[in-house]
Short mmCIF file of C-alpha atoms in Angstrom, two decimals:
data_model
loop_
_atom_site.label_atom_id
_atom_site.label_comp_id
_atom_site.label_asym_id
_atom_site.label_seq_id
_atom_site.Cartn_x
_atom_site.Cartn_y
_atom_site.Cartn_z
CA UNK B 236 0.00 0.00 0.00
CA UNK B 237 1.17 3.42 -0.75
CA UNK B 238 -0.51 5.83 1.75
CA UNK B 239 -1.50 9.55 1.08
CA UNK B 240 -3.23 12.24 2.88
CA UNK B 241 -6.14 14.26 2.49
CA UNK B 242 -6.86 16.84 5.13
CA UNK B 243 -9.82 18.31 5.14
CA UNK B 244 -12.89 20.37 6.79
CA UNK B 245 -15.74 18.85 9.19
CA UNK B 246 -18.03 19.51 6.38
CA UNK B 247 -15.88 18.40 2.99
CA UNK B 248 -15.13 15.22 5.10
CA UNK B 249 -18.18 14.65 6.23
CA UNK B 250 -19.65 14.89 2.90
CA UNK B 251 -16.90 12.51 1.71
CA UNK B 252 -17.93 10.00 4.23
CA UNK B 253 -21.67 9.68 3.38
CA UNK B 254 -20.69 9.56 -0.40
CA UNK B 255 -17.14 8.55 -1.05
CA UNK B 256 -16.25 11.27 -4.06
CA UNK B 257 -13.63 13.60 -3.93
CA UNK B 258 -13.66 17.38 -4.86
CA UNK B 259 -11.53 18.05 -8.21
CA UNK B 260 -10.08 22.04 -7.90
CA UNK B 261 -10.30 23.80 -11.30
CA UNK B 262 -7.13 26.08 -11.70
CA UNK B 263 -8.60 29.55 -11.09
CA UNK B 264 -9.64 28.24 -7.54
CA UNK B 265 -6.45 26.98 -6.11
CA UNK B 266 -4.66 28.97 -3.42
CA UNK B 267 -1.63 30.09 -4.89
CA UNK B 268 -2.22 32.28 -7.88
CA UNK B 269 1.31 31.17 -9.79
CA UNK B 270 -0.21 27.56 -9.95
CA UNK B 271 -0.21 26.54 -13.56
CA UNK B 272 0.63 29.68 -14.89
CA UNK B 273 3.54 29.73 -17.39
CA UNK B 274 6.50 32.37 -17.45
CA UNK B 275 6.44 34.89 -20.62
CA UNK B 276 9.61 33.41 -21.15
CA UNK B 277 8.12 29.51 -21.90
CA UNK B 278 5.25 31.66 -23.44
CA UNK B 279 8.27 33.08 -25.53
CA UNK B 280 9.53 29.48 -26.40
CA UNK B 281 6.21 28.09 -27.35
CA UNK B 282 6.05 30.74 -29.95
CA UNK B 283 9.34 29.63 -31.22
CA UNK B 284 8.46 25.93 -31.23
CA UNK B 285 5.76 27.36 -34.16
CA UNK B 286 7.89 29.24 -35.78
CA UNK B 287 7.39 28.46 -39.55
CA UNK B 288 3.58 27.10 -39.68
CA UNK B 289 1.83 30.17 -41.08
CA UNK B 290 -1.10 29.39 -40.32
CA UNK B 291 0.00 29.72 -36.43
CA UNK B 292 2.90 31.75 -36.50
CA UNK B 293 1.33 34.63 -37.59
CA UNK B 294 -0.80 35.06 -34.38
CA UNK B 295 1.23 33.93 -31.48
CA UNK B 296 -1.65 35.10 -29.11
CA UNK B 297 -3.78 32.41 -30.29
CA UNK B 298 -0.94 30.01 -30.00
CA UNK B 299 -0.92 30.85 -26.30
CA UNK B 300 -4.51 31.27 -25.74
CA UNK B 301 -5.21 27.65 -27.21
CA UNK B 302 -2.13 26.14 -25.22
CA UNK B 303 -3.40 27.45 -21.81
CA UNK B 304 -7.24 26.97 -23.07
CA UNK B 305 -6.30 23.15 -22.94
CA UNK B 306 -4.66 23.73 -19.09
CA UNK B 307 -8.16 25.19 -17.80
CA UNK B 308 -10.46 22.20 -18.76
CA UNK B 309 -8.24 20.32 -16.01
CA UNK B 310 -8.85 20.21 -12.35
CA UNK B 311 -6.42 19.16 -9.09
CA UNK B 312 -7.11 16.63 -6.57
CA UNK B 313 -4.50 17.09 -3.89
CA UNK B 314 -2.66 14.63 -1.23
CA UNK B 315 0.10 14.97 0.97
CA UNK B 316 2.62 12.36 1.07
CA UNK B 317 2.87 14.81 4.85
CA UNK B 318 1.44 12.27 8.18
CA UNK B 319 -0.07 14.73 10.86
CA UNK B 320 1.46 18.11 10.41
CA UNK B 321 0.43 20.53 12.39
CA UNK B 322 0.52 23.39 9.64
CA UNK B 323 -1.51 21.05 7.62
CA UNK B 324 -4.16 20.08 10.06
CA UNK B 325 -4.40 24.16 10.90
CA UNK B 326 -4.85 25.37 7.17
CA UNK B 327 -6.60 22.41 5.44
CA UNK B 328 -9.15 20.76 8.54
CA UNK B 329 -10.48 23.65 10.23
CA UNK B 330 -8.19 24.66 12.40
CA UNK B 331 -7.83 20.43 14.02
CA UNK B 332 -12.02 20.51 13.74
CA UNK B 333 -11.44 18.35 10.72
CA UNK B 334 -10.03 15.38 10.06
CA UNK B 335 -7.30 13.71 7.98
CA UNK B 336 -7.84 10.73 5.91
CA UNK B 337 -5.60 8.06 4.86
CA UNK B 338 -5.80 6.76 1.40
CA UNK B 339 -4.31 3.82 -0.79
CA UNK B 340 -2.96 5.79 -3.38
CA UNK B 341 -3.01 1.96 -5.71
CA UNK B 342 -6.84 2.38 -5.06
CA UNK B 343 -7.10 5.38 -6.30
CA UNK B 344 -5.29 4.64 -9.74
CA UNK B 345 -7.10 2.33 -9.73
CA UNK B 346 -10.71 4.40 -9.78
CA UNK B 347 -9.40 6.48 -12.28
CA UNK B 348 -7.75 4.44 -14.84
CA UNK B 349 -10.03 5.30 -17.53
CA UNK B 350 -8.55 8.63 -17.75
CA UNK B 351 -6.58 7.86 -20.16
CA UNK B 352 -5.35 12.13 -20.51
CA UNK B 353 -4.75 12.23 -16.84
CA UNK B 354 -1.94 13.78 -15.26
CA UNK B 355 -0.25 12.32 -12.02
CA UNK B 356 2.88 12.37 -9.92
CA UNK B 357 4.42 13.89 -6.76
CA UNK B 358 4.94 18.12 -7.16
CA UNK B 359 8.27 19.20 -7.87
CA UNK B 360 9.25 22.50 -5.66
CA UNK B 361 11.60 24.44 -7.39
CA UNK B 362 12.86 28.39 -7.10
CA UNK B 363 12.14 28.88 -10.86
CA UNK B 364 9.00 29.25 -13.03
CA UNK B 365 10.32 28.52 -16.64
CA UNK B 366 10.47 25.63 -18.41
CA UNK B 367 13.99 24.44 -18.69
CA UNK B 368 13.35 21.03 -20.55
CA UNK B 369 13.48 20.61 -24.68
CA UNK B 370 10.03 21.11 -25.81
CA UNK B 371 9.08 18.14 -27.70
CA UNK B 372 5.67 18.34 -27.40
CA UNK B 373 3.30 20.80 -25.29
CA UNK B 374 1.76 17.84 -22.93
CA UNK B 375 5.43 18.04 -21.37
CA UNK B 376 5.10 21.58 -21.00
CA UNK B 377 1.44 21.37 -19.51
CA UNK B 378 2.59 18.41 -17.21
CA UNK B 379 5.38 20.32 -15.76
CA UNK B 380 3.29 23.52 -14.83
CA UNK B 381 0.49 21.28 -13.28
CA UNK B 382 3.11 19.46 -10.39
CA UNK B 383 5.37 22.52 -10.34
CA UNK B 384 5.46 24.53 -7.26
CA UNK B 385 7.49 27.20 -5.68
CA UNK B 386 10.00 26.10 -2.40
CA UNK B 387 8.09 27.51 0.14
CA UNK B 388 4.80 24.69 -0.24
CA UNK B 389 7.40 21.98 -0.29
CA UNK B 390 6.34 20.83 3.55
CA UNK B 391 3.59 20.29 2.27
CA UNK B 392 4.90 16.65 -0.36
CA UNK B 393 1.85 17.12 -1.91
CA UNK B 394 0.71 14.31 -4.60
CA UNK B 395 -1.45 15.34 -7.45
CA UNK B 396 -4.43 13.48 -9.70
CA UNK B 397 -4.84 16.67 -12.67
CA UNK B 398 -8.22 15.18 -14.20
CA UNK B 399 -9.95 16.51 -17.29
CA UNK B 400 -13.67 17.47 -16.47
CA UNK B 401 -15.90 15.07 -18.05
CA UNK B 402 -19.14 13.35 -17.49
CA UNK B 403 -18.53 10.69 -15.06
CA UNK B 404 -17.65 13.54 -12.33
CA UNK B 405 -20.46 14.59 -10.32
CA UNK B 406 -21.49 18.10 -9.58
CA UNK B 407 -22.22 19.98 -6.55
CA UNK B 408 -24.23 23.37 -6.31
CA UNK B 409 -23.93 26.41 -3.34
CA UNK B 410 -27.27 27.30 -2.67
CA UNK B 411 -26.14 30.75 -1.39
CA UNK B 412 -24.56 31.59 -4.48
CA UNK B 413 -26.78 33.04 -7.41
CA UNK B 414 -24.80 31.86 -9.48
CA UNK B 415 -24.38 28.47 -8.88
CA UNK B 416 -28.25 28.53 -9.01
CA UNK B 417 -28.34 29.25 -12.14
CA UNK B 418 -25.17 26.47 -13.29
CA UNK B 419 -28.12 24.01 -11.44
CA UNK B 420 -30.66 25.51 -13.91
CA UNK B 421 -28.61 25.12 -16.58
CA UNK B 422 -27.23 21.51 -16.35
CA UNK B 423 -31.44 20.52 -15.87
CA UNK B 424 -31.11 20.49 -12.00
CA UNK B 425 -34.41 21.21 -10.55
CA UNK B 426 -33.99 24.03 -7.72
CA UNK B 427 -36.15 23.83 -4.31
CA UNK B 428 -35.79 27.23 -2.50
CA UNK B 429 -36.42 25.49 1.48
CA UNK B 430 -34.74 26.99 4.64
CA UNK B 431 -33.98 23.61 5.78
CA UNK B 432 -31.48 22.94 3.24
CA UNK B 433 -28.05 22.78 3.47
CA UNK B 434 -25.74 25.38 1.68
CA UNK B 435 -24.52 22.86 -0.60
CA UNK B 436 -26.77 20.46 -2.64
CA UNK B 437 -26.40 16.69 -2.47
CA UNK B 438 -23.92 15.60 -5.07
CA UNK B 439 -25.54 15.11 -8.36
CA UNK B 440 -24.41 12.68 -11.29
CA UNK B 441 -24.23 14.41 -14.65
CA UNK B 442 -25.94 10.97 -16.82
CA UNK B 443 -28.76 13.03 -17.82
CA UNK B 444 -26.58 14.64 -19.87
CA UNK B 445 -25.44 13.40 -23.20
CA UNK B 446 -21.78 14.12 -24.75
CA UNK B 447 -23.22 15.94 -27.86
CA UNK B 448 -21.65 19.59 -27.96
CA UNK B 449 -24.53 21.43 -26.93
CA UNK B 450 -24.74 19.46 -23.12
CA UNK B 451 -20.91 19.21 -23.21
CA UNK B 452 -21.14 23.18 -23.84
CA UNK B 453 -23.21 23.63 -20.86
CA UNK B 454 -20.88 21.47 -19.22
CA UNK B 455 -17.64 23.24 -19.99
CA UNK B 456 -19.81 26.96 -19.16
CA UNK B 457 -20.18 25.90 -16.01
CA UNK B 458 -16.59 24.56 -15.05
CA UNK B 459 -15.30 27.83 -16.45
CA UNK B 460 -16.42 29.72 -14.33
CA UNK B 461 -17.27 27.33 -11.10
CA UNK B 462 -14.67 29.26 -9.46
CA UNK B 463 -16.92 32.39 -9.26
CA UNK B 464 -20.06 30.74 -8.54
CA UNK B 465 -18.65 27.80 -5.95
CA UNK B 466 -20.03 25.20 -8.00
CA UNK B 467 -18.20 22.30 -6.89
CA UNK B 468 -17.28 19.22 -8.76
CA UNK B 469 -16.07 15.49 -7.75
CA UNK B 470 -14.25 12.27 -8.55
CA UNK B 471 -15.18 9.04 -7.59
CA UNK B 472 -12.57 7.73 -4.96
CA UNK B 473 -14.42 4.79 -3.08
CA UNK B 474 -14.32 3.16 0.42
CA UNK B 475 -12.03 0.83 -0.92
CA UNK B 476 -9.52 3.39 -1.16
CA UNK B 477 -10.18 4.70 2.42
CA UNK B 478 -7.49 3.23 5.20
CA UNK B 479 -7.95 5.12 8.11
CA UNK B 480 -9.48 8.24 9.72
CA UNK B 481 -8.18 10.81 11.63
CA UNK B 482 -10.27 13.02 13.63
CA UNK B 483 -8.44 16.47 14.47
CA UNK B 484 -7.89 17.14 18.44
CA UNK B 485 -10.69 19.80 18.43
CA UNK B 486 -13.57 17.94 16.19
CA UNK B 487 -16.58 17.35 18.04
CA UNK B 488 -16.16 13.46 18.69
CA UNK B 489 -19.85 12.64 19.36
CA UNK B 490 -20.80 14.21 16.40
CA UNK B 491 -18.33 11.84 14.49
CA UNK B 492 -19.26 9.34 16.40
CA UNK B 493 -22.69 10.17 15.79
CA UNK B 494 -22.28 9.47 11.74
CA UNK B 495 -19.83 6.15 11.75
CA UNK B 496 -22.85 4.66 13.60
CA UNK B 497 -25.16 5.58 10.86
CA UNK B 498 -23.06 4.32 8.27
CA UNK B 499 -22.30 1.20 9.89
CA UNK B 500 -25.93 0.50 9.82
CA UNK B 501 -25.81 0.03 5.98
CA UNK B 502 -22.12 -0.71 5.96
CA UNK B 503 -19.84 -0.93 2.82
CA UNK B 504 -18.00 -4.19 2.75
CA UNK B 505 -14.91 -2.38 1.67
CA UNK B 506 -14.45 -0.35 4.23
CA UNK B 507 -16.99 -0.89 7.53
CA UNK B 508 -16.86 1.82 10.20
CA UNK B 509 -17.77 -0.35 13.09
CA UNK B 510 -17.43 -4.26 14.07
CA UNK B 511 -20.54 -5.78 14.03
CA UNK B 512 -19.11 -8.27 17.02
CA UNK B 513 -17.46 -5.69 19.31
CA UNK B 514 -19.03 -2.46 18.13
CA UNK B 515 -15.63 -1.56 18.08
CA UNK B 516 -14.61 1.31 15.65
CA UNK B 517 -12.44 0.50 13.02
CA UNK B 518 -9.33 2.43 11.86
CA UNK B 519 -10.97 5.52 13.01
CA UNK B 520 -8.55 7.80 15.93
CA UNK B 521 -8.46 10.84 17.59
CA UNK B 522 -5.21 12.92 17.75
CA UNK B 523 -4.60 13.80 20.97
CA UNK B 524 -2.49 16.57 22.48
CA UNK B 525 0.34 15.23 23.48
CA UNK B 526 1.28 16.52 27.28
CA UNK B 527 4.73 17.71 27.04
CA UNK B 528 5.45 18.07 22.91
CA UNK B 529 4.24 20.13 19.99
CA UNK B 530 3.03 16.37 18.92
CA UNK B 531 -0.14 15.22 18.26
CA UNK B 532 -0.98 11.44 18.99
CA UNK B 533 -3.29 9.21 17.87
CA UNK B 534 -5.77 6.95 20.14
CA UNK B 535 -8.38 4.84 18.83
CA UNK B 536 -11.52 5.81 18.87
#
């Protein structure tokens, strides 16, 4: 088994727990705002690498516009390679009110194996934003902009799925947004205005839609601009994929406690929550403070 991290919010993990798919970040919404974002001087190069087709040399905007166009039809699925850092579990679960899971990263390949355009690998921290490599193709040059980051993530060993968006994702809407309303409207969601729902929708699947332009049109629309509106979308991941569970040293335990019991009532035989002989949890701990150490330690639930 080759483990990975995800740490994440009391609300992203529970919603990951009642319905095993995992959020896919289009670029515009990541946190750093050099991700996948080439220097002028690669810009410069890919210009060069044209140099001599008329038909493209002549308007070396377009050459750009169509070679990042490609980059922002892909979205990030982030992992640390990182075990219980306390950075980590500050920024990414809510301030230890989260949780950090622990995944089979085999699994996971596993789940999305079909992508046969996907993207994959460790990030590579560097001090330097240009492409330095011999530019045989522009997939090489896309690849190395999607796991390139600058030094000062690099705690952070972060592992990266870089998915195209595509129909077997499943969609997500923010019910305080407008717009994400209206992306509901538009993919043929129906839209129930109640004060007992939740910001965020249930997660939908997109097989009503068919992959003739106009619905993949909609489709693409949407993911465009799903930064804007919060629309969030997901990839399948699985319970098989799903090791272990750590629940941060300032989540509410009971409420955790509280869901694993649900969903051992109609459990998944990948990955079951509880024993069904000792009512034992399973795999599931709470990081503890330890007394005398800037450590956190785990204890079984």
């Amino acid at each position: 088994m080759k483990p990975v991290y995800k740490y994440m919010s009391k609300v992203a993990a529970i919603s990951f727990l009642k319905d095993p798919w995992i959020r896919v970040t289009p670029k515009p919404a990541l946190n750093d705002p050099f991700e996948c974002s080439p220097t002028q001087q690669t810009k410069d190069r890919i210009v060069e690498l044209f140099k001599g087709e008329k038909s493209l040399s002549e308007h070396p905007d377009l050459i750009i516009h169509n070679f990042e166009g490609v980059m922002d039809y892909f979205g990030i699925v982030s992992f640390s390679k990182n075990f219980n850092d306390l950075l980590m579990w500050s920024h990414y679960a809510d301030s230890h009110k989260g949780v950090m899971l622990e995944f089979d990263l085999d699994e996971i390949h596993e789940t999305t194996r079909l992508y046969s355009d996907k993207i994959q690998g460790n990030v590579n921290y560097s001090d330097f934003r240009a492409f330095k490599g011999a530019f045989k193709n522009l997939n090489e040059v896309r690849t190395y902009y999607f796991l390139t980051k600058s030094m000062p993530w690099k705690k952070e060993e972060e592992y990266r799925l870089v998915l195209p968006v595509n129909l077997m994702m499943k969609v997500a809407f923010d019910l305080h947004s407008e717009g994400s309303i209206n992306d509901m409207k538009k993919l043929g969601f129906n839209y129930t205005n109640s004060t007992d729902n939740p910001r965020f929708t249930e997660k939908f699947h997109l097989t009503h839609l068919s992959p003739n332009q106009c619905d993949l049109d909609k489709l693409f629309d949407v993911w465009l601009n799903s930064s804007e509106t919060n629309t969030q979308f997901y990839q399948y991941v699985g319970y098989k994929a799903l090791k272990r569970i750590y629940l941060g040293a300032n989540s509410n335990i009971e409420n955790f406690k509280s869901l694993f019991d649900i969903l051992s009532e109609d459990s998944d035989p990948y990955r079951p929550f509880k024993s069904a002989l000792t009512e034992q949890y399973l795999g599931i701990y709470h990081m503890k403070l330890d007394l005398n150490k800037y450590e956190l330690v785990e204890q079984s639930l």
